Each structure stands twice: as C-alpha cells, then as structure tokens.
PDB file of C-alpha atoms and ligand atoms in Angstrom:
ATOM      1  CA  MET A 742      16.718  13.047  69.161  1.00 85.00           C
ATOM      2  CA  ASP A 743      15.426  11.233  72.249  1.00 95.00           C
ATOM      3  CA  ASP A 744      13.586   7.969  71.588  1.00 97.00           C
ATOM      4  CA  SER A 745       9.832   8.476  71.572  1.00 98.00           C
ATOM      5  CA  ILE A 746       7.403   6.489  73.553  1.00 98.00           C
ATOM      6  CA  PHE A 747       6.538   4.558  70.457  1.00 98.00           C
ATOM      7  CA  THR A 748      10.187   3.789  69.752  1.00 98.00           C
ATOM      8  CA  LYS A 749      10.537   2.427  73.298  1.00 98.00           C
ATOM      9  CA  ILE A 750       7.351   0.287  72.653  1.00 98.00           C
ATOM     10  CA  ILE A 751       8.931  -0.963  69.336  1.00 98.00           C
ATOM     11  CA  ASN A 752      12.137  -1.758  71.195  1.00 98.00           C
ATOM     12  CA  GLY A 753      10.319  -3.710  73.886  1.00 98.00           C
ATOM     13  CA  GLU A 754      11.371  -1.228  76.594  1.00 98.00           C
ATOM     14  CA  ILE A 755       7.718  -0.405  77.259  1.00 97.00           C
ATOM     15  CA  PRO A 756       5.042  -3.153  77.128  1.00 97.00           C
ATOM     16  CA  SER A 757       2.218  -3.049  74.459  1.00 98.00           C
ATOM     17  CA  HIS A 758      -0.638  -5.090  73.209  1.00 98.00           C
ATOM     18  CA  LYS A 759       0.986  -5.860  69.841  1.00 98.00           C
ATOM     19  CA  ILE A 760      -1.019  -7.139  66.960  1.00 98.00           C
ATOM     20  CA  TYR A 761       1.335  -6.943  63.925  1.00 98.00           C
ATOM     21  CA  GLU A 762       4.874  -6.266  62.894  1.00 98.00           C
ATOM     22  CA  ASP A 763       6.901  -6.259  59.738  1.00 98.00           C
ATOM     23  CA  ASP A 764      10.123  -4.622  58.580  1.00 97.00           C
ATOM     24  CA  THR A 765       8.507  -1.150  58.381  1.00 98.00           C
ATOM     25  CA  VAL A 766       5.806  -0.986  60.976  1.00 98.00           C
ATOM     26  CA  PHE A 767       4.743  -2.020  64.429  1.00 98.00           C
ATOM     27  CA  ALA A 768       1.029  -2.053  65.362  1.00 98.00           C
ATOM     28  CA  PHE A 769      -0.420  -2.298  68.864  1.00 98.00           C
ATOM     29  CA  LEU A 770      -3.709  -1.411  70.608  1.00 98.00           C
ATOM     30  CA  ASP A 771      -4.268   2.231  71.779  1.00 98.00           C
ATOM     31  CA  ILE A 772      -4.465   2.088  75.575  1.00 98.00           C
ATOM     32  CA  HIS A 773      -7.395   4.457  75.566  1.00 98.00           C
ATOM     33  CA  PRO A 774      -9.497   3.126  72.774  1.00 98.00           C
ATOM     34  CA  ILE A 775     -12.238   5.098  70.937  1.00 98.00           C
ATOM     35  CA  ASN A 776     -13.789   1.688  70.350  1.00 98.00           C
ATOM     36  CA  THR A 777     -12.756  -1.970  70.835  1.00 97.00           C
ATOM     37  CA  GLY A 778      -9.811  -2.849  68.743  1.00 98.00           C
ATOM     38  CA  HIS A 779      -8.545   0.748  68.217  1.00 98.00           C
ATOM     39  CA  THR A 780      -5.005   0.212  66.850  1.00 98.00           C
ATOM     40  CA  LEU A 781      -1.997   2.483  66.204  1.00 98.00           C
ATOM     41  CA  VAL A 782       0.141   1.529  63.106  1.00 98.00           C
ATOM     42  CA  VAL A 783       3.598   3.135  63.676  1.00 98.00           C
ATOM     43  CA  PRO A 784       6.497   3.303  61.333  1.00 98.00           C
ATOM     44  CA  LYS A 785       9.646   1.855  62.957  1.00 98.00           C
ATOM     45  CA  GLN A 786      11.509   4.947  61.724  1.00 98.00           C
ATOM     46  CA  GLN A 787      10.912   7.699  64.132  1.00 98.00           C
ATOM     47  CA  VAL A 788       9.706  10.735  62.272  1.00 97.00           C
ATOM     48  CA  GLU A 789       7.162  13.252  63.455  1.00 96.00           C
ATOM     49  CA  PHE A 790       4.847  13.260  60.394  1.00 96.00           C
ATOM     50  CA  LEU A 791       4.044  10.550  58.017  1.00 97.00           C
ATOM     51  CA  TRP A 792       5.056  12.711  55.168  1.00 95.00           C
ATOM     52  CA  ASP A 793       8.472  12.932  56.528  1.00 96.00           C
ATOM     53  CA  LEU A 794       8.914   9.303  55.411  1.00 98.00           C
ATOM     54  CA  ASP A 795      10.400   8.638  51.969  1.00 98.00           C
ATOM     55  CA  ASP A 796       7.773   7.603  49.379  1.00 98.00           C
ATOM     56  CA  ALA A 797       8.602   3.813  49.473  1.00 98.00           C
ATOM     57  CA  THR A 798       8.446   3.786  53.328  1.00 98.00           C
ATOM     58  CA  TYR A 799       5.172   5.736  53.309  1.00 98.00           C
ATOM     59  CA  GLN A 800       3.779   3.203  50.891  1.00 98.00           C
ATOM     60  CA  SER A 801       4.918   0.360  52.968  1.00 98.00           C
ATOM     61  CA  VAL A 802       3.269   1.900  56.050  1.00 98.00           C
ATOM     62  CA  MET A 803      -0.056   2.371  54.084  1.00 98.00           C
ATOM     63  CA  ALA A 804       0.184  -1.187  52.646  1.00 98.00           C
ATOM     64  CA  ALA A 805       0.311  -2.431  56.281  1.00 98.00           C
ATOM     65  CA  VAL A 806      -2.574  -0.113  57.346  1.00 98.00           C
ATOM     66  CA  LYS A 807      -4.772  -1.689  54.649  1.00 98.00           C
ATOM     67  CA  LYS A 808      -3.728  -5.210  55.560  1.00 98.00           C
ATOM     68  CA  ILE A 809      -4.486  -4.679  59.236  1.00 98.00           C
ATOM     69  CA  ALA A 810      -7.800  -2.813  58.466  1.00 98.00           C
ATOM     70  CA  GLU A 811      -9.044  -5.670  56.330  1.00 98.00           C
ATOM     71  CA  HIS A 812      -8.003  -8.185  59.003  1.00 98.00           C
ATOM     72  CA  MET A 813      -9.948  -6.176  61.702  1.00 98.00           C
ATOM     73  CA  ARG A 814     -13.134  -6.145  59.608  1.00 97.00           C
ATOM     74  CA  GLN A 815     -12.930  -9.945  59.351  1.00 97.00           C
ATOM     75  CA  VAL A 816     -11.995 -10.801  62.810  1.00 97.00           C
ATOM     76  CA  LEU A 817     -14.097  -8.283  64.597  1.00 97.00           C
ATOM     77  CA  ASN A 818     -17.029  -8.526  62.230  1.00 96.00           C
ATOM     78  CA  VAL A 819     -17.364  -4.774  61.911  1.00 97.00           C
ATOM     79  CA  GLU A 820     -18.785  -2.858  59.041  1.00 97.00           C
ATOM     80  CA  TYR A 821     -16.212  -0.065  59.187  1.00 98.00           C
ATOM     81  CA  VAL A 822     -12.698   0.798  60.088  1.00 98.00           C
ATOM     82  CA  GLY A 823     -12.030   4.494  60.565  1.00 98.00           C
ATOM     83  CA  GLN A 824      -8.536   5.749  59.672  1.00 98.00           C
ATOM     84  CA  GLN A 825      -7.158   8.836  61.302  1.00 97.00           C
ATOM     85  CA  VAL A 826      -3.932  10.704  61.476  1.00 96.00           C
ATOM     86  CA  ILE A 827      -3.811  13.127  64.415  1.00 93.00           C
ATOM     87  CA  GLY A 828      -0.433  13.255  66.047  1.00 90.00           C
ATOM     88  CA  VAL A 829      -0.874  16.001  68.547  1.00 93.00           C
ATOM     89  CA  ASP A 830       0.037  13.947  71.585  1.00 94.00           C
ATOM     90  CA  VAL A 831       2.901  11.726  70.417  1.00 96.00           C
ATOM     91  CA  PRO A 832       5.388  13.288  67.995  1.00 96.00           C
ATOM     92  CA  HIS A 833       6.087   9.974  66.296  1.00 98.00           C
ATOM     93  CA  ALA A 834       4.068   9.444  63.066  1.00 97.00           C
ATOM     94  CA  HIS A 835       1.179   6.855  63.498  1.00 98.00           C
ATOM     95  CA  VAL A 836      -2.092   5.949  61.943  1.00 98.00           C
ATOM     96  CA  HIS A 837      -5.233   5.253  64.128  1.00 98.00           C
ATOM     97  CA  LEU A 838      -7.463   2.458  62.944  1.00 98.00           C
ATOM     98  CA  ILE A 839     -10.810   2.449  64.642  1.00 98.00           C
ATOM     99  CA  PRO A 840     -13.186  -0.458  64.108  1.00 98.00           C
ATOM    100  CA  PHE A 841     -16.884   0.503  64.510  1.00 98.00           C
ATOM    101  CA  ASN A 842     -20.431  -0.230  63.524  1.00 98.00           C
ATOM    102  CA  THR A 843     -22.276   2.941  64.494  1.00 98.00           C
ATOM    103  CA  ILE A 844     -21.136   6.592  64.166  1.00 97.00           C
ATOM    104  CA  ASP A 845     -21.615   6.973  67.933  1.00 97.00           C
ATOM    105  CA  GLU A 846     -18.954   4.318  68.553  1.00 97.00           C
ATOM    106  CA  TYR A 847     -16.646   6.335  66.152  1.00 97.00           C
ATOM    107  CA  HIS A 848     -17.292   9.496  67.951  1.00 96.00           C
ATOM    108  CA  ASN A 849     -16.813   8.039  71.442  1.00 97.00           C
ATOM    109  CA  VAL A 850     -14.361  10.215  73.466  1.00 97.00           C
ATOM    110  CA  PRO A 851     -12.283   7.926  75.700  1.00 96.00           C
ATOM    111  CA  ASP A 852     -11.575   8.890  79.268  1.00 95.00           C
ATOM    112  CA  VAL A 853      -7.756   9.274  79.057  1.00 94.00           C
ATOM    113  CA  SER A 854      -7.450   9.730  82.816  1.00 97.00           C
ATOM    114  CA  ALA A 855      -8.659   6.286  83.462  1.00 96.00           C
ATOM    115  CA  ASP A 856      -6.389   3.383  83.991  1.00 97.00           C
ATOM    116  CA  PRO A 857      -6.000   1.290  80.901  1.00 97.00           C
ATOM    117  CA  ASN A 858      -8.098  -1.956  80.949  1.00 97.00           C
ATOM    118  CA  HIS A 859      -5.140  -4.321  80.202  1.00 97.00           C
ATOM    119  CA  GLY A 860      -7.331  -7.378  80.689  1.00 98.00           C
ATOM    120  CA  ALA A 861      -9.669  -6.416  77.968  1.00 97.00           C
ATOM    121  CA  LEU A 862      -6.834  -5.003  75.789  1.00 98.00           C
ATOM    122  CA  GLY A 863      -4.913  -8.321  76.137  1.00 98.00           C
ATOM    123  CA  ALA A 864      -7.950 -10.324  75.146  1.00 98.00           C
ATOM    124  CA  ILE A 865      -8.563  -8.232  72.066  1.00 98.00           C
ATOM    125  CA  ALA A 866      -4.958  -8.295  70.975  1.00 98.00           C
ATOM    126  CA  LYS A 867      -5.004 -12.061  71.166  1.00 98.00           C
ATOM    127  CA  LYS A 868      -7.912 -12.075  68.848  1.00 97.00           C
ATOM    128  CA  LEU A 869      -6.306  -9.567  66.468  1.00 98.00           C
ATOM    129  CA  GLN A 870      -2.792 -10.863  66.384  1.00 98.00           C
ATOM    130  CA  MET A 871      -1.505 -11.535  62.849  1.00 96.00           C
TER     131      MET A 871
HETATM  132  P1  AMP B1156      -2.248  11.432  68.786  1.00 68.18           P
HETATM  133  O1  AMP B1156      -0.740  11.736  68.949  1.00 68.18           O
HETATM  134  O2  AMP B1156      -3.033  12.686  69.050  1.00 68.18           O
HETATM  135  O3  AMP B1156      -2.559  10.840  67.565  1.00 68.18           O
HETATM  136  O4  AMP B1156      -2.540  10.479  69.986  1.00 68.18           O
HETATM  137  C1  AMP B1156      -1.671   9.510  70.584  1.00 68.18           C
HETATM  138  C2  AMP B1156      -2.405   8.288  70.882  1.00 68.18           C
HETATM  139  O5  AMP B1156      -1.496   7.377  71.431  1.00 68.18           O
HETATM  140  C3  AMP B1156      -3.510   8.387  71.905  1.00 68.18           C
HETATM  141  O6  AMP B1156      -4.730   7.859  71.368  1.00 68.18           O
HETATM  142  C4  AMP B1156      -3.099   7.637  73.104  1.00 68.18           C
HETATM  143  O7  AMP B1156      -4.184   6.949  73.876  1.00 68.18           O
HETATM  144  C5  AMP B1156      -2.059   6.649  72.509  1.00 68.18           C
HETATM  145  N1  AMP B1156      -1.028   6.231  73.424  1.00 68.18           N
HETATM  146  C6  AMP B1156      -0.242   6.981  74.170  1.00 68.18           C
HETATM  147  N2  AMP B1156       0.666   6.222  74.875  1.00 68.18           N
HETATM  148  C7  AMP B1156       0.365   4.886  74.566  1.00 68.18           C
HETATM  149  C8  AMP B1156       0.935   3.747  74.949  1.00 68.18           C
HETATM  150  N3  AMP B1156       1.887   3.587  75.846  1.00 68.18           N
HETATM  151  N4  AMP B1156       0.334   2.535  74.471  1.00 68.18           N
HETATM  152  C9  AMP B1156      -0.673   2.681  73.516  1.00 68.18           C
HETATM  153  N5  AMP B1156      -1.260   3.798  73.112  1.00 68.18           N
HETATM  154  C10 AMP B1156      -0.729   4.943  73.549  1.00 68.18           C
END
C-alpha cells in the first residue's frame, strides 16, 4: 500500500500545522477549514475506515478526539465542536473537529481551490498546540 498524504504528514515528509500527537494519533489543522481551528485527528496506523482499527486503537483515537475537542472549547472559547467522519477525499481514516458558535459557521463551505492561508493557520496552530 502506498503511503497516504496523511502518513506523509505524520512522517514529516509533508508540512502540517500540528496541534497534538501521541502514540496513536496525529492531529493537525485542515488546510481548507470549515471554521477557524478545524482539525483532523488521524490514527497513525494507515487504514481507510476508522472501524478497520482494532477496538483498543479505535478507543485510543476517540479518547484523543475528546481531549482535543475539550481543549478547543477552552482555548477558542467556542460553544460547540462538531465532530464528523467523512473520508471521501483521503482514504486514510480521520475525524474532523470543527469549532463553531453559530450553525452558519458549521455549514460554511470552504473554497478548496483557494491557496491555504498558512499565516492564519500557523497562528491558530500556535494557540491550539497541546
Ligand atoms: P474527507 O476525506 O472527505 O474527510 O476530506 C479530507 C480533508 O482533508 C479535507 O477537508 C481537506 O481539506 C483535508 N486535507 C487534504 N490535504 C490536506 C493537507 N495536506 N493538510 C491538511 N488538510 C488536508
């Protein structure tokens, strides 16, 4: 199996705006955020679907998701953190965490053709780093 773009990020071959890492997961900002702080929590093990992970690894991923979401609520002072699993673009399991206050923020559709705003992403990553 070829390395996914997320495995390349985890291995440091592609840069990312990292906010958290432990033995099981690597978390970094989505380059086309739905809202400020939109983060991807990715298992280090490259599998296509979260439910391809064994139960213990799945639970470790979800424990990290919870930890990061609680941290986001505190640091970004938002009322909500939406959690999504989509996975149609990148076939390496990941959980989206999307901080928001209003439903319009949560339903924002990012312009994926735009160049990522690395200045803004870097500033948010610095705030969110755990
Ligand atoms: P999906 O597979 O549908 O859950 O979407 C994949 C997500 O990964 C999209 O929101 C992309 O913006 C995001 N993405 C793709 N490449 C990168 C990258 N190099 N760094 C950060 N986020 C990325």
